[in-house]
Amino acid sequence: MVLPDNARMAEQDPLAAAARAAQLRETLHHHAHRYYVLDAPELPDAEYDRLFQELQALEAAHPDLLTPDSPTQRVIGRVLDGLAPVRHAVPMLSIQTETDTSAAGALAFDARVRRELALPEDAPPVEYAAELKFDGLAINLRYAAGVLVQAATRGDGETGEDVTHNVQTIGQVPLRLQRPQDGLQGQTWPAVLEVRGEVYMRRDDFEALNARQRDKGEKTYINPRNTAAGAVRQLDAKVAAQRPLSFFAYGLGDVQGWPEGQEPATHAQLLDRLAAYGLPVSQDRRVVQGAEGLVQFHADMLARRDALPFDIDGIVYKVNSLALQKQLGFKTREPRWAVAHKYPAQEQLTLLRGIDVQVGRTGKLTPVAKLEPVFVGGTTVSNATLHNLFELRRKGVRVGDTVIVRRAGDVIPEVVGRVATQPGPRQPYVPNFRLPQQCPVCASAVVRERGGMDHRCSGGLFCAAQRKQAILHFAGRRAMDVEGLGDKLVDQLVDGGIVRTLPELYTLGVAKLAALERMADKSAANLVAALEKSKATTLARFVYALGIRQVGEATAKDLARHFGSLDRLMDAPLDELLQVNDVGPIVAQAIRTFFEQPHNREVAEQLRAAGIHWPEHEAALGPQPLLGKTLVLTGTLPTLSREDAKALVEAAGGKVAGSVSKKTDYVVAGEEAGSKLAKAQELGVPVLDEAGLKALLAGGG
Ligand code: IVH
């Protein structure tokens, strides 16, 4: 979109200035919606910034032109003395919770609705709108003449707190409603429209925030919900603006005057309408018939729960017809037409029975909480990470405490905090756990790099724990892929002194294996066959399997592609390693250090002597339309799984990276794509959908 360059004129002529300001606001609103809500920007960031700054300058020169919905008001960073109370025009009610997490919860709700509507048994099923129960903070957004004039928390339902200054910093919340572009020409929005919804924090945003805190040695946050709620209630909008928040609309408060033809008849239409006004509405919703449909949605979303980019604590069922909602009405503080059907909680309290120390493949010592087993996030958890000593201390966790365990998404379970055992002031913290000064497995000295947060065993492959992890890593699915070599067996092999080095794996015979406890002749034969099969591999897998620090799967692939032979890689000087895509000084040095150890070169040679082989110069295999290209995958693609898409890209010579940078060639975005897509736009990286990716793979890029 090109704007007439009447900026200079606007400086002098107040009328021209007003017109130009209005035009800029319109344009900036349009692009903010494309960017934050639709995730489909049309304008490079630099251009957006230029227009934004022009508006800022105009408003500075003509303060009377400043409007509350101006996009410049998102970033002013107001600081308040306290949050002002806001009396809700329509009370913000809560919703009845069905705590029976089984299908019975949905059946009970449907039965209640049918009874209260006095429906005969043979009446057709009731139509419901089923949607996610977002785990965040309820917010009321008041729009007057389409402009956001106030944002308030729920408070006690009658009176909440004014948090407009913070909500204005949330990019997904429109400061001004859009004109619906669906044929209702000339129609706008109700004179007063209160939109209700949930402010939340995405899981990846939360994890990244905590990773930053951990790196700085600062306090980590408990969960996305508390972090979002804390941010919304900040007095200083600058603090709130640093917490990446998101928003979903799910209902209405006070509404005065629907434009003709726009008043929705169902809840589903209402949400469509809000989306047409530019508000973010979740696509994971369904209109269903009767209890059966509710049960199905509940089960489908439970299966997808861990894969969603944000936390949900259940499903909300609403009678779809707004007329029937009215007929059903309210029971004191809750509507009769809605219910929350919970999922198993992702946080639980349990007793911390002890703290073990686990030694990882690279020697990192992790304090691991031994818990009274507890059902959390859908499974029974008895171990959870405490990350590192510093974090454990900061949380003030002691053996014997009642602690909060969190398991959400595919993140490993963690202890996020403790609960005070006694009310009143906190006792001084006296730790009852110490990290050992010697490795609990091999007794080598435990060391910590200066300024680092991690303690490590200095024993290297002398350490049985590191050896076990090294073998498990070597045999892993993405490495040498030795089927049947699991942790129980590796324990036996290492503890029994049968396998001391990786090459010794290939000397195992059926007789020796069959002599092990719980090992049948058949399993022994299978393992020997699996080891034999693993010998035919690729250079990339082999390099990854060696377990060089800093060398993950992607780097191993880059190295294999660049050097084409093991000998060239082992002898590569630093400056040549630095030529490899995405290899920086730290990774290059780690590779050098690894191959400078005579022991490691010996292991590599012995493995080769044992019969491990790969085609030389892998990059020469087949056509490689994506050779040298780096792609980032984000969101859910319509037909390809993440794994499949990655495999296809790599087979075509391309590389899949985890984050978007200037070096990214393409971002492939599906549904629910988030911050990576925004980043791509910021950097001007081309964005493709699945069809675009397939065209590239076919060589049509
Ligand atoms: S509807 C009158 N829909 O759950 C009914 N609430 O007590 C108003 N919540 O804290 C609530 N997702 O913020 C509704 N899709 C959804 C929701 C939802 C989350 C929260 C809401 C409130 C609680 C309901």
CSV table of N, CA and C in Angstrom, one decimal, residues 321-449:
chain,number,residue,atom,x,y,z
A,321,SER,N,-27.7,-21.6,20.7
A,321,SER,CA,-28.7,-20.6,20.4
A,321,SER,C,-28.8,-19.5,21.5
A,322,LEU,N,-28.6,-18.2,21.1
A,322,LEU,CA,-28.7,-17.2,22.1
A,322,LEU,C,-30.1,-17.0,22.7
A,323,ALA,N,-31.1,-17.4,21.9
A,323,ALA,CA,-32.5,-17.4,22.4
A,323,ALA,C,-32.6,-18.4,23.5
A,324,LEU,N,-32.1,-19.6,23.3
A,324,LEU,CA,-32.2,-20.6,24.3
A,324,LEU,C,-31.4,-20.2,25.6
A,325,GLN,N,-30.3,-19.6,25.3
A,325,GLN,CA,-29.4,-19.1,26.5
A,325,GLN,C,-30.3,-18.2,27.4
A,326,LYS,N,-31.0,-17.3,26.7
A,326,LYS,CA,-31.8,-16.3,27.4
A,326,LYS,C,-32.9,-17.1,28.2
A,327,GLN,N,-33.5,-18.1,27.6
A,327,GLN,CA,-34.6,-18.8,28.2
A,327,GLN,C,-34.0,-19.6,29.4
A,328,LEU,N,-32.8,-20.1,29.3
A,328,LEU,CA,-32.2,-20.8,30.5
A,328,LEU,C,-31.8,-19.9,31.6
A,329,GLY,N,-31.3,-18.8,31.3
A,329,GLY,CA,-30.9,-17.7,32.3
A,329,GLY,C,-29.9,-18.2,33.2
A,330,PHE,N,-29.9,-17.6,34.4
A,330,PHE,CA,-28.8,-17.7,35.4
A,330,PHE,C,-29.3,-18.3,36.7
A,331,LYS,N,-28.4,-19.0,37.3
A,331,LYS,CA,-28.6,-19.5,38.7
A,331,LYS,C,-27.7,-18.7,39.6
A,332,THR,N,-28.1,-17.8,40.4
A,332,THR,CA,-27.3,-16.9,41.1
A,332,THR,C,-26.1,-16.3,40.3
A,333,ARG,N,-24.9,-16.9,40.5
A,333,ARG,CA,-23.8,-16.3,39.8
A,333,ARG,C,-23.3,-17.0,38.6
A,334,GLU,N,-24.1,-18.0,38.1
A,334,GLU,CA,-23.6,-18.8,37.0
A,334,GLU,C,-24.7,-19.0,36.0
A,335,PRO,N,-24.3,-18.9,34.7
A,335,PRO,CA,-25.3,-19.2,33.7
A,335,PRO,C,-25.7,-20.7,33.6
A,336,ARG,N,-26.9,-21.0,33.3
A,336,ARG,CA,-27.3,-22.4,33.2
A,336,ARG,C,-27.0,-23.0,31.9
A,337,TRP,N,-26.6,-22.1,30.9
A,337,TRP,CA,-26.4,-22.5,29.6
A,337,TRP,C,-24.9,-22.9,29.3
A,338,ALA,N,-24.0,-22.8,30.3
A,338,ALA,CA,-22.6,-23.1,30.0
A,338,ALA,C,-22.0,-23.9,31.1
A,339,VAL,N,-21.0,-24.7,30.8
A,339,VAL,CA,-20.3,-25.4,31.8
A,339,VAL,C,-18.8,-25.6,31.4
A,340,ALA,N,-17.9,-25.6,32.4
A,340,ALA,CA,-16.5,-25.9,32.1
A,340,ALA,C,-16.3,-27.3,32.4
A,341,HIS,N,-15.8,-28.1,31.4
A,341,HIS,CA,-15.5,-29.5,31.6
A,341,HIS,C,-14.0,-29.6,31.7
A,342,LYS,N,-13.5,-29.9,32.9
A,342,LYS,CA,-12.1,-29.9,33.1
A,342,LYS,C,-11.3,-31.0,32.5
A,343,TYR,N,-10.0,-30.8,32.4
A,343,TYR,CA,-9.1,-31.8,32.1
A,343,TYR,C,-8.2,-32.1,33.4
A,344,PRO,N,-7.5,-33.2,33.4
A,344,PRO,CA,-6.6,-33.4,34.6
A,344,PRO,C,-5.7,-32.2,34.7
A,345,ALA,N,-5.4,-31.8,35.9
A,345,ALA,CA,-4.6,-30.6,36.2
A,345,ALA,C,-3.2,-30.8,35.7
A,346,GLN,N,-2.5,-29.7,35.3
A,346,GLN,CA,-1.1,-29.8,34.8
A,346,GLN,C,-0.2,-29.4,36.0
A,347,GLU,N,-0.8,-29.1,37.1
A,347,GLU,CA,0.0,-28.8,38.3
A,347,GLU,C,-0.6,-29.5,39.5
A,348,GLN,N,0.3,-30.0,40.3
A,348,GLN,CA,-0.2,-30.7,41.5
A,348,GLN,C,0.7,-30.5,42.6
A,349,LEU,N,0.2,-30.6,43.8
A,349,LEU,CA,1.1,-30.5,45.0
A,349,LEU,C,1.4,-32.0,45.4
A,350,THR,N,2.7,-32.1,45.8
A,350,THR,CA,3.1,-33.4,46.3
A,350,THR,C,4.3,-33.3,47.3
A,351,LEU,N,4.6,-34.4,47.9
A,351,LEU,CA,5.7,-34.3,48.9
A,351,LEU,C,7.0,-34.6,48.2
A,352,LEU,N,8.0,-33.8,48.5
A,352,LEU,CA,9.3,-33.9,48.0
A,352,LEU,C,10.0,-34.9,49.0
A,353,ARG,N,10.2,-36.1,48.5
A,353,ARG,CA,10.8,-37.2,49.4
A,353,ARG,C,12.3,-37.1,49.5
A,354,GLY,N,12.9,-36.7,48.4
A,354,GLY,CA,14.4,-36.7,48.4
A,354,GLY,C,14.8,-36.0,47.1
A,355,ILE,N,16.1,-35.7,47.0
A,355,ILE,CA,16.7,-35.1,45.8
A,355,ILE,C,17.9,-36.0,45.4
A,356,ASP,N,17.8,-36.5,44.2
A,356,ASP,CA,18.9,-37.3,43.6
A,356,ASP,C,19.7,-36.4,42.7
A,357,VAL,N,20.9,-36.9,42.4
A,357,VAL,CA,21.7,-36.2,41.4
A,357,VAL,C,21.8,-37.1,40.2
A,358,GLN,N,21.5,-36.5,39.0
A,358,GLN,CA,21.6,-37.3,37.8
A,358,GLN,C,22.7,-36.8,37.0
A,359,VAL,N,23.5,-37.7,36.4
A,359,VAL,CA,24.7,-37.2,35.6
A,359,VAL,C,24.3,-37.4,34.1
A,360,GLY,N,24.3,-36.4,33.4
A,360,GLY,CA,23.9,-36.5,32.0
A,360,GLY,C,25.1,-36.9,31.1
A,361,ARG,N,24.8,-36.9,29.8
A,361,ARG,CA,25.8,-37.4,28.8
A,361,ARG,C,27.0,-36.5,28.8
A,362,THR,N,26.8,-35.2,29.0
A,362,THR,CA,27.9,-34.3,29.0
A,362,THR,C,28.4,-34.0,30.4
A,363,GLY,N,28.0,-34.8,31.3
A,363,GLY,CA,28.5,-34.7,32.7
A,363,GLY,C,27.7,-33.7,33.6
A,364,LYS,N,26.7,-33.1,33.0
A,364,LYS,CA,26.0,-32.1,33.8
A,364,LYS,C,25.3,-32.8,34.9
A,365,LEU,N,25.4,-32.2,36.1
A,365,LEU,CA,24.7,-32.7,37.3
A,365,LEU,C,23.4,-32.0,37.5
A,366,THR,N,22.3,-32.8,37.4
A,366,THR,CA,21.0,-32.2,37.6
A,366,THR,C,20.3,-32.7,38.9
A,367,PRO,N,19.9,-31.8,39.8
A,367,PRO,CA,19.2,-32.3,40.9
A,367,PRO,C,17.8,-32.7,40.5
A,368,VAL,N,17.4,-33.9,40.8
A,368,VAL,CA,16.1,-34.5,40.4
A,368,VAL,C,15.3,-34.8,41.6
A,369,ALA,N,14.1,-34.2,41.6
A,369,ALA,CA,13.2,-34.4,42.8
A,369,ALA,C,12.6,-35.8,42.7
A,370,LYS,N,12.7,-36.5,43.9
A,370,LYS,CA,12.0,-37.8,44.0
A,370,LYS,C,10.7,-37.4,44.8
A,371,LEU,N,9.6,-37.7,44.1
A,371,LEU,CA,8.3,-37.2,44.6
A,371,LEU,C,7.4,-38.4,45.0
A,372,GLU,N,6.6,-38.1,46.0
A,372,GLU,CA,5.4,-39.0,46.2
A,372,GLU,C,4.7,-39.0,44.9
A,373,PRO,N,4.5,-40.2,44.3
A,373,PRO,CA,3.9,-40.2,43.0
A,373,PRO,C,2.6,-39.4,42.9
A,374,VAL,N,2.4,-38.7,41.8
A,374,VAL,CA,1.2,-37.8,41.7
A,374,VAL,C,0.8,-37.8,40.3
A,375,PHE,N,-0.6,-37.7,40.0
A,375,PHE,CA,-1.1,-37.7,38.7
A,375,PHE,C,-1.2,-36.3,38.2
A,376,VAL,N,-0.4,-35.9,37.2
A,376,VAL,CA,-0.4,-34.5,36.8
A,376,VAL,C,-0.2,-34.5,35.3
A,377,GLY,N,-1.1,-33.6,34.6
A,377,GLY,CA,-1.0,-33.5,33.2
A,377,GLY,C,-1.3,-34.8,32.4
A,378,GLY,N,-2.0,-35.7,33.1
A,378,GLY,CA,-2.4,-36.9,32.4
A,378,GLY,C,-1.5,-38.2,32.6
A,379,THR,N,-0.4,-38.0,33.4
A,379,THR,CA,0.4,-39.2,33.7
A,379,THR,C,0.8,-39.1,35.2
A,380,THR,N,1.3,-40.3,35.7
A,380,THR,CA,1.8,-40.3,37.1
A,380,THR,C,3.3,-39.9,37.0
A,381,VAL,N,3.6,-39.0,37.8
A,381,VAL,CA,5.0,-38.4,37.9
A,381,VAL,C,5.6,-38.7,39.2
A,382,SER,N,6.8,-39.3,39.2
A,382,SER,CA,7.5,-39.5,40.5
A,382,SER,C,8.9,-38.8,40.5
A,383,ASN,N,9.3,-38.4,39.3
A,383,ASN,CA,10.6,-37.7,39.2
A,383,ASN,C,10.3,-36.3,38.5
A,384,ALA,N,11.0,-35.3,38.9
A,384,ALA,CA,10.8,-34.0,38.2
A,384,ALA,C,12.2,-33.2,38.3
A,385,THR,N,12.5,-32.5,37.3
A,385,THR,CA,13.8,-31.8,37.3
A,385,THR,C,13.7,-30.5,38.2
A,386,LEU,N,14.8,-30.3,38.9
A,386,LEU,CA,15.0,-29.0,39.6
A,386,LEU,C,16.0,-28.1,38.9
A,387,HIS,N,16.4,-28.5,37.7
A,387,HIS,CA,17.2,-27.7,36.8
A,387,HIS,C,18.7,-27.6,37.2
A,388,ASN,N,18.9,-26.8,38.3
A,388,ASN,CA,20.3,-26.7,38.8
A,388,ASN,C,20.3,-26.2,40.2
A,389,LEU,N,21.5,-26.2,40.8
A,389,LEU,CA,21.6,-25.9,42.2
A,389,LEU,C,21.1,-24.5,42.6
A,390,PHE,N,21.4,-23.6,41.7
A,390,PHE,CA,21.1,-22.2,41.9
A,390,PHE,C,19.6,-22.0,42.0
A,391,GLU,N,18.9,-22.7,41.0
A,391,GLU,CA,17.5,-22.5,40.9
A,391,GLU,C,16.8,-23.1,42.1
A,392,LEU,N,17.3,-24.3,42.5
A,392,LEU,CA,16.8,-25.0,43.7
A,392,LEU,C,16.8,-24.1,44.9
A,393,ARG,N,18.0,-23.5,45.1
A,393,ARG,CA,18.2,-22.6,46.2
A,393,ARG,C,17.2,-21.4,46.2
A,394,ARG,N,17.1,-20.8,45.0
A,394,ARG,CA,16.3,-19.6,44.8
A,394,ARG,C,14.8,-19.9,45.2
A,395,LYS,N,14.4,-21.2,44.8
A,395,LYS,CA,13.1,-21.6,45.1
A,395,LYS,C,12.9,-21.9,46.6
A,396,GLY,N,14.0,-22.1,47.3
A,396,GLY,CA,14.0,-22.4,48.7
A,396,GLY,C,13.4,-23.8,49.0
A,397,VAL,N,13.6,-24.7,48.0
A,397,VAL,CA,13.1,-26.1,48.2
A,397,VAL,C,13.9,-26.9,49.1
A,398,ARG,N,13.2,-27.6,50.0
A,398,ARG,CA,13.9,-28.5,51.0
A,398,ARG,C,13.2,-29.9,50.9
A,399,VAL,N,14.0,-30.9,51.1
A,399,VAL,CA,13.4,-32.3,51.2
A,399,VAL,C,12.4,-32.2,52.4
A,400,GLY,N,11.2,-32.8,52.2
A,400,GLY,CA,10.2,-32.8,53.2
A,400,GLY,C,9.1,-31.7,52.9
A,401,ASP,N,9.4,-30.8,52.0
A,401,ASP,CA,8.5,-29.8,51.6
A,401,ASP,C,7.4,-30.3,50.8
A,402,THR,N,6.2,-29.6,50.8
A,402,THR,CA,5.2,-29.9,49.8
A,402,THR,C,5.6,-28.9,48.6
A,403,VAL,N,5.7,-29.6,47.4
A,403,VAL,CA,6.1,-28.8,46.3
A,403,VAL,C,5.1,-28.8,45.2
A,404,ILE,N,5.2,-27.8,44.2
A,404,ILE,CA,4.3,-27.8,43.1
A,404,ILE,C,5.0,-28.4,41.9
A,405,VAL,N,4.4,-29.4,41.3
A,405,VAL,CA,4.9,-30.1,40.2
A,405,VAL,C,4.1,-29.7,38.9
A,406,ARG,N,4.8,-29.3,37.9
A,406,ARG,CA,4.1,-28.9,36.6
A,406,ARG,C,4.5,-29.8,35.5
A,407,ARG,N,3.6,-30.3,34.8
A,407,ARG,CA,3.9,-31.1,33.5
A,407,ARG,C,2.9,-30.6,32.5
A,408,ALA,N,3.4,-29.9,31.5
A,408,ALA,CA,2.5,-29.3,30.5
A,408,ALA,C,3.2,-29.4,29.1
A,409,GLY,N,2.5,-29.7,28.1
A,409,GLY,CA,3.1,-29.8,26.8
A,409,GLY,C,4.1,-30.9,26.8
A,410,ASP,N,5.1,-30.8,25.9
A,410,ASP,CA,6.1,-31.9,25.9
A,410,ASP,C,7.3,-31.6,26.7
A,411,VAL,N,7.2,-30.6,27.6
A,411,VAL,CA,8.3,-30.2,28.5
A,411,VAL,C,8.4,-31.3,29.6
A,412,ILE,N,9.6,-31.7,30.0
A,412,ILE,CA,9.7,-32.7,31.1
A,412,ILE,C,9.2,-32.1,32.4
A,413,PRO,N,8.6,-32.9,33.3
A,413,PRO,CA,8.0,-32.4,34.5
A,413,PRO,C,9.0,-31.7,35.3
A,414,GLU,N,8.6,-30.6,36.0
A,414,GLU,CA,9.5,-29.8,36.8
A,414,GLU,C,8.9,-29.4,38.1
A,415,VAL,N,9.7,-29.2,39.1
A,415,VAL,CA,9.3,-28.6,40.4
A,415,VAL,C,9.4,-27.1,40.2
A,416,VAL,N,8.2,-26.4,40.3
A,416,VAL,CA,8.2,-25.0,40.0
A,416,VAL,C,8.2,-24.1,41.3
A,417,GLY,N,8.0,-24.8,42.4
A,417,GLY,CA,8.1,-24.0,43.6
A,417,GLY,C,7.6,-24.9,44.8
A,418,ARG,N,7.6,-24.3,46.0
A,418,ARG,CA,7.2,-25.0,47.2
A,418,ARG,C,6.0,-24.2,47.8
A,419,VAL,N,5.2,-24.9,48.6
A,419,VAL,CA,4.2,-24.2,49.3
A,419,VAL,C,4.6,-24.1,50.8
A,420,ALA,N,4.3,-23.0,51.4
A,420,ALA,CA,4.7,-22.7,52.8
A,420,ALA,C,4.0,-23.8,53.6
A,421,THR,N,4.8,-24.4,54.5
A,421,THR,CA,4.2,-25.4,55.4
A,421,THR,C,3.4,-24.8,56.5
A,422,GLN,N,3.9,-23.7,57.0
A,422,GLN,CA,3.1,-23.0,58.1
A,422,GLN,C,2.8,-21.6,57.6
A,423,PRO,N,1.6,-21.1,58.1
A,423,PRO,CA,1.3,-19.8,57.8
A,423,PRO,C,2.3,-18.8,58.6
A,424,GLY,N,2.2,-17.6,58.2
A,424,GLY,CA,3.1,-16.6,59.0
A,424,GLY,C,4.4,-16.4,58.2
A,425,PRO,N,5.3,-15.7,58.8
A,425,PRO,CA,6.5,-15.3,58.1
A,425,PRO,C,7.3,-16.5,57.8
A,426,ARG,N,8.1,-16.5,56.7
A,426,ARG,CA,8.9,-17.6,56.2
A,426,ARG,C,10.0,-17.8,57.2
A,427,GLN,N,10.3,-19.1,57.5
A,427,GLN,CA,11.5,-19.4,58.3
A,427,GLN,C,12.7,-19.1,57.4
A,428,PRO,N,13.9,-18.8,58.1
A,428,PRO,CA,15.1,-18.6,57.3
A,428,PRO,C,15.4,-19.9,56.5
A,429,TYR,N,15.9,-19.8,55.3
A,429,TYR,CA,16.1,-20.9,54.5
A,429,TYR,C,17.4,-21.6,54.8
A,430,VAL,N,17.3,-22.8,55.3
A,430,VAL,CA,18.5,-23.6,55.5
A,430,VAL,C,18.5,-24.8,54.6
A,431,PRO,N,19.3,-24.9,53.6
A,431,PRO,CA,19.1,-26.0,52.6
A,431,PRO,C,19.5,-27.3,53.3
A,432,ASN,N,18.7,-28.4,53.0
A,432,ASN,CA,19.1,-29.7,53.5
A,432,ASN,C,19.5,-30.6,52.4
A,433,PHE,N,19.9,-30.0,51.3
A,433,PHE,CA,20.5,-30.8,50.2
A,433,PHE,C,21.8,-30.1,49.7
A,434,ARG,N,22.8,-30.8,49.5
A,434,ARG,CA,24.0,-30.3,48.9
A,434,ARG,C,24.4,-31.0,47.7
A,435,LEU,N,24.9,-30.3,46.7
A,435,LEU,CA,25.4,-31.0,45.5
A,435,LEU,C,26.8,-31.6,45.9
A,436,PRO,N,27.0,-32.9,45.6
A,436,PRO,CA,28.3,-33.5,46.0
A,436,PRO,C,29.4,-32.8,45.3
A,437,GLN,N,30.6,-32.9,45.9
A,437,GLN,CA,31.8,-32.3,45.3
A,437,GLN,C,32.5,-33.4,44.4
A,438,GLN,N,32.0,-34.6,44.5
A,438,GLN,CA,32.5,-35.6,43.7
A,438,GLN,C,31.3,-36.3,42.9
A,439,CYS,N,31.6,-36.7,41.7
A,439,CYS,CA,30.5,-37.3,40.9
A,439,CYS,C,29.9,-38.5,41.7
A,440,PRO,N,28.6,-38.6,41.8
A,440,PRO,CA,28.0,-39.7,42.6
A,440,PRO,C,28.2,-41.0,41.9
A,441,VAL,N,28.6,-41.0,40.6
A,441,VAL,CA,28.7,-42.2,39.9
A,441,VAL,C,30.2,-42.7,39.8
A,442,CYS,N,31.1,-41.7,39.5
A,442,CYS,CA,32.5,-42.2,39.3
A,442,CYS,C,33.5,-41.5,40.2
A,443,ALA,N,33.0,-40.6,41.1
A,443,ALA,CA,33.8,-40.0,42.1
A,443,ALA,C,34.9,-39.0,41.5
A,444,SER,N,34.8,-38.7,40.3
A,444,SER,CA,35.6,-37.6,39.7
A,444,SER,C,35.2,-36.3,40.3
A,445,ALA,N,36.1,-35.3,40.2
A,445,ALA,CA,35.8,-34.0,40.8
A,445,ALA,C,34.6,-33.3,40.0
A,446,VAL,N,33.7,-32.7,40.8
A,446,VAL,CA,32.7,-31.9,40.2
A,446,VAL,C,33.2,-30.5,40.0
A,447,VAL,N,33.0,-29.9,38.8
A,447,VAL,CA,33.5,-28.6,38.5
A,447,VAL,C,32.4,-27.7,38.0
A,448,ARG,N,32.6,-26.4,38.1
A,448,ARG,CA,31.7,-25.5,37.5
A,448,ARG,C,32.5,-24.4,36.7
A,449,GLU,N,32.1,-24.1,35.5
A,449,GLU,CA,32.7,-23.1,34.7
A,449,GLU,C,32.5,-21.8,35.4
